[in-house]
CSV table of C-alpha atoms in Angstrom, one decimal:
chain,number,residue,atom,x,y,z
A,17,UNK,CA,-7.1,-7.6,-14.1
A,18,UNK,CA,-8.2,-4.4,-16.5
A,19,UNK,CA,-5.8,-3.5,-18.8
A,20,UNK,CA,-6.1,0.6,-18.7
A,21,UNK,CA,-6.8,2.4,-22.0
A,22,UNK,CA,-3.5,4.1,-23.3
A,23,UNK,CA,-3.8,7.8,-23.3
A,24,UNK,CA,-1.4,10.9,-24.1
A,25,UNK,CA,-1.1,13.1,-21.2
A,26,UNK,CA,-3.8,16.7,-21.2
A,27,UNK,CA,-2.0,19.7,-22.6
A,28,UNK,CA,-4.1,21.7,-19.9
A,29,UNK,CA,-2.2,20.5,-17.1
A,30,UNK,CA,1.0,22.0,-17.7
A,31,UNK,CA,2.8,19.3,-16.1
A,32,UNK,CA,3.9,15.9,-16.9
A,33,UNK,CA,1.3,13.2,-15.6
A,34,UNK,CA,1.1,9.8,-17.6
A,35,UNK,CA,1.9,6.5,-17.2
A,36,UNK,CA,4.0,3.6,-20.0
A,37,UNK,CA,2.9,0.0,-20.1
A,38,UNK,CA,6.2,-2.1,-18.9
A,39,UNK,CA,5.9,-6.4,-18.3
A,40,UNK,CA,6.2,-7.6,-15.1
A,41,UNK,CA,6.9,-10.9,-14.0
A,42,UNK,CA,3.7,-12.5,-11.7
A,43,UNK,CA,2.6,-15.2,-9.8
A,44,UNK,CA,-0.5,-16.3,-8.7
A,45,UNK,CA,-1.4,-17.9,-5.7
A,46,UNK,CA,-4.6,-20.1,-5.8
A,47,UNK,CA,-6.8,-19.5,-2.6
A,48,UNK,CA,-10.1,-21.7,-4.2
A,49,UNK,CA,-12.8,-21.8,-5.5
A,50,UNK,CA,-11.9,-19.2,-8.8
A,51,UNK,CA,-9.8,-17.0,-6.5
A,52,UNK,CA,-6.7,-16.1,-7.0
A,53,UNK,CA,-4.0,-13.6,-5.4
A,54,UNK,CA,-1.8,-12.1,-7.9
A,55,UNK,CA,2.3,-11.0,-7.3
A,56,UNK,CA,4.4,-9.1,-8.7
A,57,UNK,CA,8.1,-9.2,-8.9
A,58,UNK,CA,9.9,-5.6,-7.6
A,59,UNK,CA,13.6,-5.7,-8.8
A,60,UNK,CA,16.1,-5.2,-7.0
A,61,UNK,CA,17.6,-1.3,-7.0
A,62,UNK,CA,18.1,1.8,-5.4
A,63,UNK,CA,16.5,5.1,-4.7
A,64,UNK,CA,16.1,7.9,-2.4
A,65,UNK,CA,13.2,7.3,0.3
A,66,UNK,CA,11.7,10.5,1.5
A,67,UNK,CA,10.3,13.9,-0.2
A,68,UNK,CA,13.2,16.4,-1.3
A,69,UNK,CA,12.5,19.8,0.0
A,70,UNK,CA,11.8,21.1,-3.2
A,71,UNK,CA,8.6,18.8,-3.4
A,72,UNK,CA,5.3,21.5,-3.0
A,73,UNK,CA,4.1,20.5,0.8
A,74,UNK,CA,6.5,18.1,2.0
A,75,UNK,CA,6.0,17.1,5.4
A,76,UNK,CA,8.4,17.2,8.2
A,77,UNK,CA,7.8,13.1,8.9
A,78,UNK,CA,9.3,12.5,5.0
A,79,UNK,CA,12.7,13.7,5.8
A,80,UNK,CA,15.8,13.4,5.8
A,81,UNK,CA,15.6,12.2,2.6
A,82,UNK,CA,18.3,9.1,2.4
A,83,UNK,CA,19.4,6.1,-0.3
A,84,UNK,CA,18.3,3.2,0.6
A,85,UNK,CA,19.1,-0.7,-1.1
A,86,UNK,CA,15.9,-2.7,-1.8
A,87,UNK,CA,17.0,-6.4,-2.7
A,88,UNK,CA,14.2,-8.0,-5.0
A,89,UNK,CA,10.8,-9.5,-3.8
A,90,UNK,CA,7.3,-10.1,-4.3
A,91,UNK,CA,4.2,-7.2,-3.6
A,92,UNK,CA,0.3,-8.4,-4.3
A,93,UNK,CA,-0.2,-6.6,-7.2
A,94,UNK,CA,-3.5,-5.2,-5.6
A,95,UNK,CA,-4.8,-4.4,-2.8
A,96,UNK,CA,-6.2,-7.6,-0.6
A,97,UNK,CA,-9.6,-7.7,-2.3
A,98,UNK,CA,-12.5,-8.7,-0.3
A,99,UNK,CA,-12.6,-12.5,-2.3
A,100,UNK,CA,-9.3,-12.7,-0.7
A,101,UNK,CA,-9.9,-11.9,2.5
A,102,UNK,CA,-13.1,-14.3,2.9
A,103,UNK,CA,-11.1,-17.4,1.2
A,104,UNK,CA,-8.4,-17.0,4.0
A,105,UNK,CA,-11.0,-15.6,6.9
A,106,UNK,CA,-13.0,-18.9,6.3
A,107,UNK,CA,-9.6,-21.1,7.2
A,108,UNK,CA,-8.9,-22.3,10.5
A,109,UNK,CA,-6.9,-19.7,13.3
A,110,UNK,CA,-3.3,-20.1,13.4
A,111,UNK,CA,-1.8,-20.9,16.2
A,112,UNK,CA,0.6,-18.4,17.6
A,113,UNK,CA,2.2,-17.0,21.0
A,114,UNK,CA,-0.3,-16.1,22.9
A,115,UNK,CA,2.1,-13.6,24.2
A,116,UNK,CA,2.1,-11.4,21.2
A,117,UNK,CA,-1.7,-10.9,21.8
A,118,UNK,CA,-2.4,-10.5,18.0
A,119,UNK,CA,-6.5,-11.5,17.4
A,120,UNK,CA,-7.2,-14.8,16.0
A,121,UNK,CA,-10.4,-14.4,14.3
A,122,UNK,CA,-11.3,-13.3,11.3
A,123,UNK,CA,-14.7,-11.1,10.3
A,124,UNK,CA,-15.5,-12.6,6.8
A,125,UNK,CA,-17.3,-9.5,6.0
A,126,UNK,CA,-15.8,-6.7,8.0
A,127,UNK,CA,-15.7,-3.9,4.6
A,128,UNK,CA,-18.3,-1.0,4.3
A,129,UNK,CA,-18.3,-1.1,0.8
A,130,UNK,CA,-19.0,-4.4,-0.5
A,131,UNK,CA,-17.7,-6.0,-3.5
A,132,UNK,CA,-15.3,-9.1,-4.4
A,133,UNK,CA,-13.1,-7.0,-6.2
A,134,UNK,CA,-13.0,-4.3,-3.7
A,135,UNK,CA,-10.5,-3.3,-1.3
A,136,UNK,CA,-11.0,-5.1,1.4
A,137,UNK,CA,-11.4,-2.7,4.3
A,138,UNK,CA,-12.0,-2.1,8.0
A,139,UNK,CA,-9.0,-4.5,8.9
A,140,UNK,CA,-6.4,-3.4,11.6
A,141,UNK,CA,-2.7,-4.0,11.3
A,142,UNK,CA,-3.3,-7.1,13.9
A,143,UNK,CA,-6.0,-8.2,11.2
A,144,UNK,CA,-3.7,-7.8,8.3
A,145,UNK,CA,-0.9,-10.1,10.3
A,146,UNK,CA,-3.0,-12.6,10.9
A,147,UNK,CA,-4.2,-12.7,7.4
A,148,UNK,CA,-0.2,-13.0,6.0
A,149,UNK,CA,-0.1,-15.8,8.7
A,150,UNK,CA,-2.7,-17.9,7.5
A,151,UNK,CA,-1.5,-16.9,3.6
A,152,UNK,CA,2.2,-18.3,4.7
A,153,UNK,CA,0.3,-21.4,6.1
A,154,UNK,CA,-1.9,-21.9,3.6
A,155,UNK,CA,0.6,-21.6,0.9
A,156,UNK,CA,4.1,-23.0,2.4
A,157,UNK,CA,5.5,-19.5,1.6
A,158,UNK,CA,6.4,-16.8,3.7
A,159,UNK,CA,4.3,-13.9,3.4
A,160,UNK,CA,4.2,-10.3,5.5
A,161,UNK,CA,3.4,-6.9,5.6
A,162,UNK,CA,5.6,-4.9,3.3
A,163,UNK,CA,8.4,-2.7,4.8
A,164,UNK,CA,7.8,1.1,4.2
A,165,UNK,CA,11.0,1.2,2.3
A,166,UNK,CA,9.9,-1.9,0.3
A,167,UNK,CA,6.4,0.3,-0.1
A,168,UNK,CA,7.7,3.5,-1.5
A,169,UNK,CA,10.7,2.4,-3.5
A,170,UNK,CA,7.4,-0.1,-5.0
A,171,UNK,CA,5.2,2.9,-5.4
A,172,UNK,CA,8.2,5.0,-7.0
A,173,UNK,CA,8.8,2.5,-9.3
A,174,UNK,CA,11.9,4.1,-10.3
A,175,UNK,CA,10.2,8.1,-10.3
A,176,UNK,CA,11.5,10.8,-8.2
A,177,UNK,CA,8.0,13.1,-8.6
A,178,UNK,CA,6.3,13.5,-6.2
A,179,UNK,CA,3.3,10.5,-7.8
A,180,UNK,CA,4.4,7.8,-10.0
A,181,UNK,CA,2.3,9.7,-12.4
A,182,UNK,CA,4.2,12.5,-12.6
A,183,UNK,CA,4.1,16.0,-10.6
A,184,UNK,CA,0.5,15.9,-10.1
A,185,UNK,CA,-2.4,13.5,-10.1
A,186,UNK,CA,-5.5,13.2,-11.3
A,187,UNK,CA,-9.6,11.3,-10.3
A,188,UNK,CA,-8.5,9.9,-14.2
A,189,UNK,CA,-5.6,7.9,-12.4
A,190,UNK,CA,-6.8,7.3,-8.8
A,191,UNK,CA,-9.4,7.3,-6.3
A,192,UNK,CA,-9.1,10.2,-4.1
A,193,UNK,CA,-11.2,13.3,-2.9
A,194,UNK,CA,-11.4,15.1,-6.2
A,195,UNK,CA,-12.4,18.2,-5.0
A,196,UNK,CA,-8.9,19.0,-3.9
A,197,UNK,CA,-6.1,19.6,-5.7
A,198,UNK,CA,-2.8,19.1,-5.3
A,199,UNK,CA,0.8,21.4,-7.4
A,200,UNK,CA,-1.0,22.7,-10.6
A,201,UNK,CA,-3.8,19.5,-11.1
A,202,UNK,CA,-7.1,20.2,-11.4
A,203,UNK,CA,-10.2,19.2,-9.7
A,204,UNK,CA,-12.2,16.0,-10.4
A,205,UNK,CA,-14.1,13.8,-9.1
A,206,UNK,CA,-15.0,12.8,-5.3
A,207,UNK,CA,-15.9,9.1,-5.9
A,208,UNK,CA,-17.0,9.0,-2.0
A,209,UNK,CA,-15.8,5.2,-1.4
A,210,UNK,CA,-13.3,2.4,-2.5
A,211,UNK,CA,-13.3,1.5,-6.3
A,212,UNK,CA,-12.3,-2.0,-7.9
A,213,UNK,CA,-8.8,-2.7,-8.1
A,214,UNK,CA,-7.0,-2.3,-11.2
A,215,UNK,CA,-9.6,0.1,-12.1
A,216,UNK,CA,-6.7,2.5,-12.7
A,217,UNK,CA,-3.5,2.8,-14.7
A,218,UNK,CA,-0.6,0.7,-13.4
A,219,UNK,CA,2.5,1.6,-12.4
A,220,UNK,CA,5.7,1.6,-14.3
A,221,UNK,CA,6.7,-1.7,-12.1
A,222,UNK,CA,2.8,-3.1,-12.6
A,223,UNK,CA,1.3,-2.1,-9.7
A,224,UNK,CA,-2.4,-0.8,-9.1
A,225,UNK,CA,-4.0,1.0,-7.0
A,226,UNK,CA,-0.7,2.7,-5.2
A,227,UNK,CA,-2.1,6.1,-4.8
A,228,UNK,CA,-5.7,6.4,-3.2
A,229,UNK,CA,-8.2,4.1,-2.7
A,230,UNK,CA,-7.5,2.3,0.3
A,231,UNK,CA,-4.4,3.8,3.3
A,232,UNK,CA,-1.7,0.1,3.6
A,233,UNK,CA,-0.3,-0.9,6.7
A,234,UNK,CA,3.0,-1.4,6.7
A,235,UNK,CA,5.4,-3.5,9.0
A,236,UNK,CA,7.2,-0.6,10.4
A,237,UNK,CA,6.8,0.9,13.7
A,238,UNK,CA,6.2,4.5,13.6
A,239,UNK,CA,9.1,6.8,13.7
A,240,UNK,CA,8.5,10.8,13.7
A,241,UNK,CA,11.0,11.5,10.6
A,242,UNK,CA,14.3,9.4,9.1
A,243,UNK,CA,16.9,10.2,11.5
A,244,UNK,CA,18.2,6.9,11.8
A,245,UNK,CA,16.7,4.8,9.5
A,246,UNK,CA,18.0,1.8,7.7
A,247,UNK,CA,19.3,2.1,4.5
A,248,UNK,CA,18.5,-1.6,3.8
A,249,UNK,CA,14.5,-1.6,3.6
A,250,UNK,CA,14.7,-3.7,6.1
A,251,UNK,CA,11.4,-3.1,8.7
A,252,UNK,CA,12.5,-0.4,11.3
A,253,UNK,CA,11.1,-2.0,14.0
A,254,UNK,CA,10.8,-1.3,18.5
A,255,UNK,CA,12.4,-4.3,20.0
A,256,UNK,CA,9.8,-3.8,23.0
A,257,UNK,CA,6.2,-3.6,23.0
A,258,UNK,CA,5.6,-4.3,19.6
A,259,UNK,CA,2.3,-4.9,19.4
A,260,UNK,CA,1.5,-1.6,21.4
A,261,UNK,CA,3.3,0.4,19.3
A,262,UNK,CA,1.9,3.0,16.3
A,263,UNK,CA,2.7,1.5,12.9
A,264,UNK,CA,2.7,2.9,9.3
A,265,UNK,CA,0.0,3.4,6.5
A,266,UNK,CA,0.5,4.4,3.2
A,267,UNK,CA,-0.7,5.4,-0.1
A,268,UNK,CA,-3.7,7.9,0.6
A,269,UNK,CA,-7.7,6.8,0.2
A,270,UNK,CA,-10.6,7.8,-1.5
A,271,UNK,CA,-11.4,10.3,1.2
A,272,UNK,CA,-8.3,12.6,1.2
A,273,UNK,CA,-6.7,15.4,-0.2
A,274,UNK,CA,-4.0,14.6,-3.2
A,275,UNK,CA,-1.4,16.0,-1.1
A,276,UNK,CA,-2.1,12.3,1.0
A,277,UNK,CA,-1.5,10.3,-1.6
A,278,UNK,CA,2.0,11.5,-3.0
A,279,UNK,CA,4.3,8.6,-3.0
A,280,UNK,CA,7.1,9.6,0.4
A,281,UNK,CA,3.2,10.5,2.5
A,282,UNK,CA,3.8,8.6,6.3
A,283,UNK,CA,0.6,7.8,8.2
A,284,UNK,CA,0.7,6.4,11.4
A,285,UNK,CA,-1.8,4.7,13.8
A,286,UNK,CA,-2.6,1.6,17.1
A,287,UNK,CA,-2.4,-1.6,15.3
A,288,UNK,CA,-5.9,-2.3,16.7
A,289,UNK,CA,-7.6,0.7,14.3
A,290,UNK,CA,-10.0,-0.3,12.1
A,291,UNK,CA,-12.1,2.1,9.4
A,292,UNK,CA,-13.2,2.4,6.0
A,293,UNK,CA,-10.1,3.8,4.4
A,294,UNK,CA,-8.0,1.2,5.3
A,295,UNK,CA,-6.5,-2.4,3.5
A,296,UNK,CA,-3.2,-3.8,3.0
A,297,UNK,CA,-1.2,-5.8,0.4
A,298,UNK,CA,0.9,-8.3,1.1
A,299,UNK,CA,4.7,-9.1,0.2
A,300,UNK,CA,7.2,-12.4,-0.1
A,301,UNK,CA,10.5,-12.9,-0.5
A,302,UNK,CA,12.0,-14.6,-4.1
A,303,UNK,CA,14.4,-16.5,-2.0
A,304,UNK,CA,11.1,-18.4,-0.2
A,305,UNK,CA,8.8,-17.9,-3.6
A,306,UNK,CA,10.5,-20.5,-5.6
């Protein structure tokens, strides 16, 4: 983990961006040989999930924007890296019903851009299960995708702006296509693939790498706005055909505009997609943790 440098946030934006150092409470899990996977614990609150119309270029998907309940839990406080992904890939399938038709196998190497403590990407929501799976089994704890409620009100960490940073964003605080700009920020620079993790200011809750970098699946089937939607983060799920339906992303990549990256953004796509802009981190319950 990188501890970011402090700095006061540049007069010439105009708007507030910066970030405050706050202590978390972590775990790690010990996968072998040296690697570890780090948690962090999300406290339990409230907050309103969506973009408020107000917001500069909300998008229909992000509304009605509604309170919703989030009871504590674990979120990796990165982005599975790709030493992660190889010390689970290298265990043995689990076992599941072969109804769900979920892939068993692993690629040890499926990222474009290589690197331990990279994003691991190229993984499809099936991919990412299947990884939790063998985590849970591997570890005696239950771990999953994150619910998109569990995701933004994580992202938020207790902000209303439209980034965790603030009203805008900057390449100085994430990895995204600097050559767009997003409210009054200004243009910076276009990294053209996935960065180490942590390699930007944390959250006010601990996390890294929330905006940009790599898009994270989320449990959720998709839905085409809120109408509806619980109000207890619980995943909003199709009782049929799950594994055929579209599921969530969030958080933006290194290849998109700002606007992508804002904290209530809603990405959808087949569970079986794979590409270089996409990872995942990975969730647990306190009630199951210790």
């Amino acid at each position: 983990m990188q501890t970011p440098t402090t700095k006061n946030s540049p007069s010439e934006y105009r708007v507030f961006i910066g970030y405050r150092y706050a202590q978390a409470q972590c775990f790690a899990e010990d996968l072998g040989n040296g690697v570890q996977l780090e948690m962090t614990l999300i406290p339990a609150g409230e907050f309103l999930m969506g973009s408020p119309e107000d917001e500069p270029e909300p998008q229909d998907e992000e509304s009605p924007q509604h309170r919703v309940s989030v009871p504590q839990f674990f979120l990796g406080t990165y982005p599975v890296t790709q030493a992660q992904w190889r010390a689970l890939a290298n265990l043995p399938k689990y076992e599941r019903d072969p109804s769900t038709r979920l892939r068993a196998s692993l690629n040890p190497n499926p990222s474009r851009f290589s690197g331990d403590n990279r994003p691991v990407e190229r993984v499809s929501w099936y991919d990412a299960v299947e990884f939790c799976q063998r985590l849970s089994h591997y570890t005696g704890r239950d771990y999953r995708l994150p619910s998109e409620a569990e995701w933004e009100y994580a992202c938020r960490a207790g902000t209303q702006t439209p980034f965790s940073f603030g009203e805008t964003i900057t390449t100085e605080l994430a990895n995204y296509d600097g050559t767009y700009v997003y409210g009054r920020g200004k243009k910076g620079e276009y990294r053209a693939e996935t960065t180490d993790v942590g390699n930007f200011p944390a959250n006010n809750f601990g996390l890294f790498d929330m905006h940009g970098n790599v898009w994270e699946w989320c449990t959720d089937d998709w839905h085409k706005n809120y109408e509806g939607a619980p109000t207890n983060s619980s995943a909003w799920l199709d009782s049929k055909n799950r594994t055929e339906t579209e599921k969530l992303l969030r958080g933006g990549s290194w290849n998109v505009n700002p606007l992508y990256c804002r904290s209530a953004v809603r990405l959808r796509n087949r569970p079986d997609y794979s590409v270089d802009v996409i990872g995942f981190r990975v969730a647990c319950d306190v009630a199951r943790t210790f």
